[in-house]
Each structure stands twice: as C-alpha cells, then as structure tokens.
Coordinates of C-alpha atoms in Angstrom, one line a residue:
X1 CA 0.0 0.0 0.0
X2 CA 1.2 3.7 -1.4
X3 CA 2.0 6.0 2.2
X4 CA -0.3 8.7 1.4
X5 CA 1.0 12.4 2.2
X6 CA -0.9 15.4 2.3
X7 CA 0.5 19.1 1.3
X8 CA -0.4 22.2 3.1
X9 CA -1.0 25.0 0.9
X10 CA -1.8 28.5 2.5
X11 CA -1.5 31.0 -0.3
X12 CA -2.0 34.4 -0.1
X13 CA -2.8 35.7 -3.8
X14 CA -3.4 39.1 -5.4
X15 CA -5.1 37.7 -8.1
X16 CA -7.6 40.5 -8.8
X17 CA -10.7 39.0 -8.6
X18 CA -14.4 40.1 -7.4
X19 CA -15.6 36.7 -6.5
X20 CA -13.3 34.2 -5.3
X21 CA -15.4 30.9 -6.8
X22 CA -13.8 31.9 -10.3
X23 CA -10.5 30.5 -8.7
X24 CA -10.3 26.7 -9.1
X25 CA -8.0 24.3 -7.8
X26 CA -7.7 21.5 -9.5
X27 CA -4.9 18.4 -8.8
X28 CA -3.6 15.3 -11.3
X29 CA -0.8 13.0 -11.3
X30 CA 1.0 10.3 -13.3
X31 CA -1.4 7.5 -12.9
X32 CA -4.3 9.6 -14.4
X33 CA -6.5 10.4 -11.5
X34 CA -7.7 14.0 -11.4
X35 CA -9.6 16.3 -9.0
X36 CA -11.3 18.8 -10.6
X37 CA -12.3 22.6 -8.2
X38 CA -11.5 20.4 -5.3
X39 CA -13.5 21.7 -2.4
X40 CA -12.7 19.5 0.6
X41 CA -10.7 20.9 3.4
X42 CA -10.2 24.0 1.1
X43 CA -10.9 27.2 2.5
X44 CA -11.4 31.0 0.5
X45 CA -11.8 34.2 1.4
X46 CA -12.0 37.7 0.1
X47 CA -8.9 39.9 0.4
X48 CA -8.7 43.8 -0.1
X49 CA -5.6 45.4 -2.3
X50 CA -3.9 45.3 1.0
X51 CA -4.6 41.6 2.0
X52 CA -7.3 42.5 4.9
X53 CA -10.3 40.2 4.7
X54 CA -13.1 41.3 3.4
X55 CA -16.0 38.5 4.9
X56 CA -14.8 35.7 6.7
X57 CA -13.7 32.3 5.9
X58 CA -15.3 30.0 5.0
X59 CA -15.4 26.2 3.4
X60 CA -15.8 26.3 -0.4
X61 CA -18.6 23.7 -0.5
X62 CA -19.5 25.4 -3.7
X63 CA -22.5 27.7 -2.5
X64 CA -22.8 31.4 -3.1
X65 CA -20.4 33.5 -0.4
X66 CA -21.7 36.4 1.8
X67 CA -22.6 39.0 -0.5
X68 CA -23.4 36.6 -3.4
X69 CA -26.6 35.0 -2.3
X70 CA -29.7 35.6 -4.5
X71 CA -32.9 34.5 -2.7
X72 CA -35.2 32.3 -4.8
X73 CA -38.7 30.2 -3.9
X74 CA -37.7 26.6 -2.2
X75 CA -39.8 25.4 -5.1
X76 CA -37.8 27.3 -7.7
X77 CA -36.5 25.2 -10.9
X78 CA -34.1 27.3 -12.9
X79 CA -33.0 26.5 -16.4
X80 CA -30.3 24.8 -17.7
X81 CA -30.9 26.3 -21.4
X82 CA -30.8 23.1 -23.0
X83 CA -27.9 21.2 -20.6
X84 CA -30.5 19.5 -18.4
X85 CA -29.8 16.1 -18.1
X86 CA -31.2 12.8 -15.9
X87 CA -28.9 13.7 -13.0
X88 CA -29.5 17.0 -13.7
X89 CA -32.7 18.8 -13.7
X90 CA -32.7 21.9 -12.6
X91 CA -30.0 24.5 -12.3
X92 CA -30.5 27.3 -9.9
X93 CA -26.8 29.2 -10.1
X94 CA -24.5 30.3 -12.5
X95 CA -22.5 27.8 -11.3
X96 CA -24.7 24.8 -11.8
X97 CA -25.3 26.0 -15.3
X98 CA -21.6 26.1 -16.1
X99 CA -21.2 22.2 -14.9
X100 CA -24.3 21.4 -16.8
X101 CA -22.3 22.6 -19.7
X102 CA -19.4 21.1 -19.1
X103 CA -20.9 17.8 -18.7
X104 CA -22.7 18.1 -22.2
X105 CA -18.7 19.5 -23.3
X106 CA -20.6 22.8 -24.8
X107 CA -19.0 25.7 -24.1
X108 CA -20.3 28.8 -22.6
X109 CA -19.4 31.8 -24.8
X110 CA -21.7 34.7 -22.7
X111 CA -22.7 34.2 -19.1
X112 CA -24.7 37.3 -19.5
X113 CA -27.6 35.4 -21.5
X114 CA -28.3 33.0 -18.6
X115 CA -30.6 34.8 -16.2
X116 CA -29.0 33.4 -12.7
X117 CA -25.7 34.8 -14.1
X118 CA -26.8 38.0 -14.2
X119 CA -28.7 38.3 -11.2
X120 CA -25.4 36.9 -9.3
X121 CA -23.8 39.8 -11.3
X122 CA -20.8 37.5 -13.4
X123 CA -20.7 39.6 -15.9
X124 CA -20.2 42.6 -13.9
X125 CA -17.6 40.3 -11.9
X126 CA -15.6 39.5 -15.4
X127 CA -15.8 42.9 -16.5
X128 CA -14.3 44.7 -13.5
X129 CA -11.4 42.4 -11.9
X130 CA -8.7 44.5 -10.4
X131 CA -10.4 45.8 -6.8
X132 CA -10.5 42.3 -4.4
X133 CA -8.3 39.3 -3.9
X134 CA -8.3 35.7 -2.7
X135 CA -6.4 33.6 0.0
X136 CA -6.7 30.0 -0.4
X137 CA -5.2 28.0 2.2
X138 CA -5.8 24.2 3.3
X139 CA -4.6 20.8 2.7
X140 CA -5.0 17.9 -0.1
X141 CA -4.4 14.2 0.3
X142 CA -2.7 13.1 -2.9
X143 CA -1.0 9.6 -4.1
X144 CA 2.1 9.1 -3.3
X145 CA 3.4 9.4 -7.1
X146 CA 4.4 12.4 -9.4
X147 CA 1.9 15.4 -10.5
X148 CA 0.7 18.8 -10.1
X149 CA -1.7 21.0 -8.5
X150 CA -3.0 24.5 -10.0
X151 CA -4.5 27.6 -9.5
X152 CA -6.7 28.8 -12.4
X153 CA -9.6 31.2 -13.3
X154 CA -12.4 30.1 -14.7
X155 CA -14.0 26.7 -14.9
X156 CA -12.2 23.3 -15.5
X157 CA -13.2 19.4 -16.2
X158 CA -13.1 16.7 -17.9
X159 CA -13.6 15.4 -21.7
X160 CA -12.5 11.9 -22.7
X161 CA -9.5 12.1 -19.8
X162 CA -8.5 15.6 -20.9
X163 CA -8.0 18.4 -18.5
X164 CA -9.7 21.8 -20.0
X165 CA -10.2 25.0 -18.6
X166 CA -13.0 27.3 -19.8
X167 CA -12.0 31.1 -19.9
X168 CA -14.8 32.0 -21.9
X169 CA -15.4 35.8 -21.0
X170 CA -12.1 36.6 -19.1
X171 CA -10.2 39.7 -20.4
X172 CA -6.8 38.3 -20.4
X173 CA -4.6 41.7 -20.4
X174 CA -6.7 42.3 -16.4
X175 CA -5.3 38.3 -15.1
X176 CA -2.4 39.4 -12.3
X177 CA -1.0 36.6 -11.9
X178 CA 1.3 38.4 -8.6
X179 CA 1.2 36.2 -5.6
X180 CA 2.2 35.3 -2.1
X181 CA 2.8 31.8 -0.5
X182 CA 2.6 32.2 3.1
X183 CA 3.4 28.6 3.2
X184 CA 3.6 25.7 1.4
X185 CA 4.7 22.1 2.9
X186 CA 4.7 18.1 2.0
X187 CA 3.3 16.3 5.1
X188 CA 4.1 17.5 8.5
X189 CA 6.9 19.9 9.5
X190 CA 9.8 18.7 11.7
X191 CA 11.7 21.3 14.6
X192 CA 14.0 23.2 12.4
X193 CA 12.3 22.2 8.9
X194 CA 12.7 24.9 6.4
X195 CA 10.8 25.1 3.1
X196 CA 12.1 27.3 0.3
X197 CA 8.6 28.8 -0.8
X198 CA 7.3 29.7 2.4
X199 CA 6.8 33.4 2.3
X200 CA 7.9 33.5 -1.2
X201 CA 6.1 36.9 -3.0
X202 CA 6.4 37.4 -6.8
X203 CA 5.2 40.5 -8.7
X204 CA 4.4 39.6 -11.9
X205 CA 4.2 42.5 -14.3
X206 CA 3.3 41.5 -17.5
X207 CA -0.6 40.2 -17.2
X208 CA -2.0 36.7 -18.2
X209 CA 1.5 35.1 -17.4
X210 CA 1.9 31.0 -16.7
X211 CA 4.0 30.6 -13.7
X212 CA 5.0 27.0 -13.0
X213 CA 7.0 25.9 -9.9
X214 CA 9.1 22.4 -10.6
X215 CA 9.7 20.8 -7.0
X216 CA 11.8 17.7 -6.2
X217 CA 10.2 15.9 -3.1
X218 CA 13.2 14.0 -1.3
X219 CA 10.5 11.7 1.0
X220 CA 12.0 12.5 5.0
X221 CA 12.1 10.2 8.4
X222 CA 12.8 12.5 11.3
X223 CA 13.4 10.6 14.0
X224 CA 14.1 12.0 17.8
X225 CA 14.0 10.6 21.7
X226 CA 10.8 11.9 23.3
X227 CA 12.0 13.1 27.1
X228 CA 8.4 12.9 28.6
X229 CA 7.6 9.2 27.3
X230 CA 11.1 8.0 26.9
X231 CA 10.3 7.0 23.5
X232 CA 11.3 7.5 20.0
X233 CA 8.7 9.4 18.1
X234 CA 9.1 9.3 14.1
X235 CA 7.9 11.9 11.6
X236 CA 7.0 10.7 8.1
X237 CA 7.4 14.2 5.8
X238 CA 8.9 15.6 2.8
X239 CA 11.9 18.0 1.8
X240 CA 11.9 19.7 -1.2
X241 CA 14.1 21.8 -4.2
X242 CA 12.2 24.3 -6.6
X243 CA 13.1 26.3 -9.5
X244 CA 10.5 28.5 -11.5
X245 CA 9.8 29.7 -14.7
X246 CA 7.3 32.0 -16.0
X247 CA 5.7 32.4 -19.6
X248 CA 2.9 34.6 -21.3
X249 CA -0.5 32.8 -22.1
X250 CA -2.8 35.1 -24.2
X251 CA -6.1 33.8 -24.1
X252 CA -5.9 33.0 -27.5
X253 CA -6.6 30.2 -29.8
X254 CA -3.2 29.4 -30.6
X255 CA -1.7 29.8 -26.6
X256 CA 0.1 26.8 -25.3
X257 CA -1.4 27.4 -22.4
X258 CA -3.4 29.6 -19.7
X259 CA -2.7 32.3 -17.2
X260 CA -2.7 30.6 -13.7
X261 CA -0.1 29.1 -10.7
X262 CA 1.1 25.6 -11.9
X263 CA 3.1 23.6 -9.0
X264 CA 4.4 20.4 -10.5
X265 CA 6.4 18.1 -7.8
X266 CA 8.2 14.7 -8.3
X267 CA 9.4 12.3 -5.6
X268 CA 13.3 11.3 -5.5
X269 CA 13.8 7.6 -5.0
X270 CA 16.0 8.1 -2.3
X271 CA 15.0 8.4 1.5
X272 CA 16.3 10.8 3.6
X273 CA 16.7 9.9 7.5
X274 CA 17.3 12.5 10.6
X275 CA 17.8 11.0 14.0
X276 CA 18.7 13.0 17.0
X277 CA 19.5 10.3 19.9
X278 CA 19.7 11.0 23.9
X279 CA 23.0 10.1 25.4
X280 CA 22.3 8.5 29.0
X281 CA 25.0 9.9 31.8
X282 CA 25.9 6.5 31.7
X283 CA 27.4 6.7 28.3
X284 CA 28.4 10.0 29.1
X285 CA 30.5 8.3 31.8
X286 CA 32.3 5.5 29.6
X287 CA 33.3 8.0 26.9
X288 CA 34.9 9.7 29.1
X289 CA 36.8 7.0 30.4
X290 CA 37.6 5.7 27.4
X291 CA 39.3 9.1 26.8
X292 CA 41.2 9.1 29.7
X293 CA 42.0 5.8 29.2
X294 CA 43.1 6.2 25.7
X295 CA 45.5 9.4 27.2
X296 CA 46.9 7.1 29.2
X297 CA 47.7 4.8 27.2
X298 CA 49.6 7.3 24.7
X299 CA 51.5 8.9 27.5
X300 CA 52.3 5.5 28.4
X301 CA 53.5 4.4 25.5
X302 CA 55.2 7.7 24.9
X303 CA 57.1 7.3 28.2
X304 CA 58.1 3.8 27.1
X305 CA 59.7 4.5 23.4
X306 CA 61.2 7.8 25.6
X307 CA 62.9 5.9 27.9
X308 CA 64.3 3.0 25.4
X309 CA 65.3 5.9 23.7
X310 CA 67.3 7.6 26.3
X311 CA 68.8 4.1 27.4
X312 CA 69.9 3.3 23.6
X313 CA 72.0 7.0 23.9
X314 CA 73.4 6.2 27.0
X315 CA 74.7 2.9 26.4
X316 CA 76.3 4.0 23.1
X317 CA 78.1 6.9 25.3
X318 CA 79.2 4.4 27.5
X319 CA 80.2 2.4 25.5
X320 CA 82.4 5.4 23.5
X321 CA 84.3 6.6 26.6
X322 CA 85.3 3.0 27.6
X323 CA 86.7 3.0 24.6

C-alpha cells in the first residue's frame, strides 16, 4: 500500500478578482486520476488590495459567499438552457449551469444570456477584476506518485480524460497573476524544517502570465527521543528543491497554455533519515573514560619508546668513553 501524504497549501494571492469561486483548484498526477475545483478541506476568502479580509472564511462547498446569495422560492426550478440532463434537472446558479455545460462538453461563450448569471452579477464580476483578492489555504491528500496541483480562473473538467479550462469571458490583459505563499509544505513539519517557498512573493508584471513551480520531493524520516515518554517518536514528511519559470499565455486560440499558478512536484527515489538520539550519563560516563584511558595509554606508550630511547643514547656513550 502507497503511504499517502498530504500538502499544506496557504497562499495568499493578489489575483484580482471580485468573486473568489472563479478561482479553481484542480490536482492530477502520473497515474491519471484527477480532481477537478477540489472543495474538501479548502478554505477562500475575500482579500482587499492590501490583504485584509473582506467577509470571513469559510469552506468552499460550492454555495454562493456572503454577499453573493440571491434568494429564490424553495420550489424554484431554474433553467439549464438546454444542458439538463437525468442527474441533472434543474439548475438554480451560474455555477450549476456552467457544470451542466461542461458535462454536455458545450462551451459557454456569454454568461450574460443566462438569467442566474446576471442576477449573481458574473458579468459585472468579469468585466471589472482588479479591486478584491483571494487567500486560499488548506490541505489535499494526494497519491504518493508524481503530479501537479494548479490555480486557475475560470472553470475546468473533464472530456474523454482531458483536463480543459473554460475562460470564456475573461479579459486576459486584467489576469495578475502576482502572488504570495505564506506557506507551502509536504506532510508534516519537523523542529527546524525549512521550506524554500514559504513566504515566497512574486510581482508579476506583464498580465496573463503562466508561472510554474518544478519541485523535487526528497521523501524525509525525522526521528528523535521523546524526554516525557522516553520514547522514540518518528515523523514521516517531505523536503523539497524548486526552480520556476514564467511564460505569457494570451487567451488565444493558438496559446500553449493559460494564465494561472502551476506547482508540479516529483518524488526522489531516495530516503532521507534524521535522527537525534539521547545520550544516558551512563554513556556519558564510559566516553569519558575511554578518553582518559586512551590518554593514558599514549602517555604511556610515549614514556616507554622515551625511555628505550634515552637508554639506547646512554649505552652507546658508554660504551664510547670506555673505549
């Protein structure tokens, strides 16, 4: 069985944006399983130009944030302009209509036709990005194998195993792709763990830019002697190496790719082990007299190859007056 490991990802972002459920995070790796705007133990919230909160945290479960609720009749049905489907009946949000389309892979070219759109103001929300932010912080369990995790506008899924991102009304030349990572860890953190992104900023200037991190996992044991219990208590974590590199995405047709926070990661093969042990006074005690008796015997030897020595002189002097 595969040691799953969870990351911790608390970043700060000044990616202008009015509402932060345009921001998806989506995750994939090597053996083909992806997570599409993963929700679960993910938690947003609206950030002013100067990173102060502007309603308080809460879970992305996919409902409509403080400020974004539209009140409707319990019995209310809302279209899904052609998209509905047998799982699918009704659709009551913008965001409900936008997975209908996805599922049916059509693409939606104007939120403004669709009447929950507009009365949850999207177009209004595309049209003016620049005045709030988002933080996103939480964790993700993921396999223990290569991948990536991302942070893009829009909305993403899936068709025939393919990853694709729908941009449809985003004004690229207003994506900031500027950010700050508070923190960003593999597994738990060990006493005196450092991790090179943590409180890592980046300006970008140019807008609608692809920034990708590429981050070598080297898997961790951290092993030390627990005082209280006199016990050993093991940590099972991660280490990690990253370089960067940053690249315009226009959202045009022939971009190869989209504006947005890429973190790809591989694992090393090799296994890194940290142990900090506590020498008993006993111990303590038989180094030192090992020392000591080491000294001793030196000096003793010393005094030994001094004293042939000295003899050796002697006798020849002896022997030279004699003569």
């Amino acid at each position: 069985m595969f040691h799953i490991f969870s990351y911790l990802a608390q970043v700060s972002t000044v990616i202008w944006f009015k509402f932060n459920s345009v921001l998806n995070l989506d995750t994939m790796d090597s053996t083909g399983e992806q997570k599409i705007d993963v929700s679960q133990q993910i938690y947003k919230t609206r950030i002013d130009s100067t990173g102060s909160p502007i309603s308080a945290t809460r879970r992305d479960d996919g409902n409509p944030s403080k400020g974004q609720v539209v009140t409707k009749d319990p019995d209310y049905c809302g279209s899904c302009y052609g998209a509905e489907s047998e799982t699918r009946k009704c659709c009551n949000t913008c965001k409900e209509i936008q997975l209908a389309y996805q599922e049916r892979h059509w693409v939606v070219k104007n939120l403004s036709v669709f009447e929950q759109c507009r009365e949850e103001q999207w177009d209004d929300t595309l049209a003016n990005l620049g005045s709030e932010g988002c933080r996103i912080q939480g964790s993700l369990q993921v396999n223990k194998v290569a991948g990536s995790f991302h942070i893009t506008p829009g909305n993403s899924y899936a068709s025939d195993q393919v990853h694709v991102h729908n941009l449809q009304g985003f004004d690229g030349q207003k994506l900031n792709m500027s950010h700050k990572i508070d923190k960003l860890a593999f597994g738990n953190m060990y006493p005196g763990q450092t991790n090179p992104l943590d409180g890592t900023t980046m300006n970008v200037v140019e807008p609608a830019q692809m920034v990708t991190y590429y981050m070598k996992l080297v898997p961790t044991m951290y092993v030390s002697y627990n005082t209280t219990t006199r016990s050993l208590s093991t940590v099972h974590t991660n280490q990690y190496s990253v370089t960067w590199h940053s690249k315009g995405s226009p959202l045009t047709s022939d971009s190869s790719g989209i504006p947005g926070l890429f973190f790809n990661y591989e694992l090393s093969p090799l296994l890194v082990k940290i142990s900090y042990e506590h020498k008993s006074f006993l111990h303590f005690l038989t180094n030192t007299c090992a020392i000591i008796g080491g000294v001793f015997t030196v000096a003793s030897l010393l005094d030994a190859f001094i004293y042939q020595s000295t003899c050796v002189v002697r006798k020849r002097l002896s022997t030279k007056h004699s003569s």
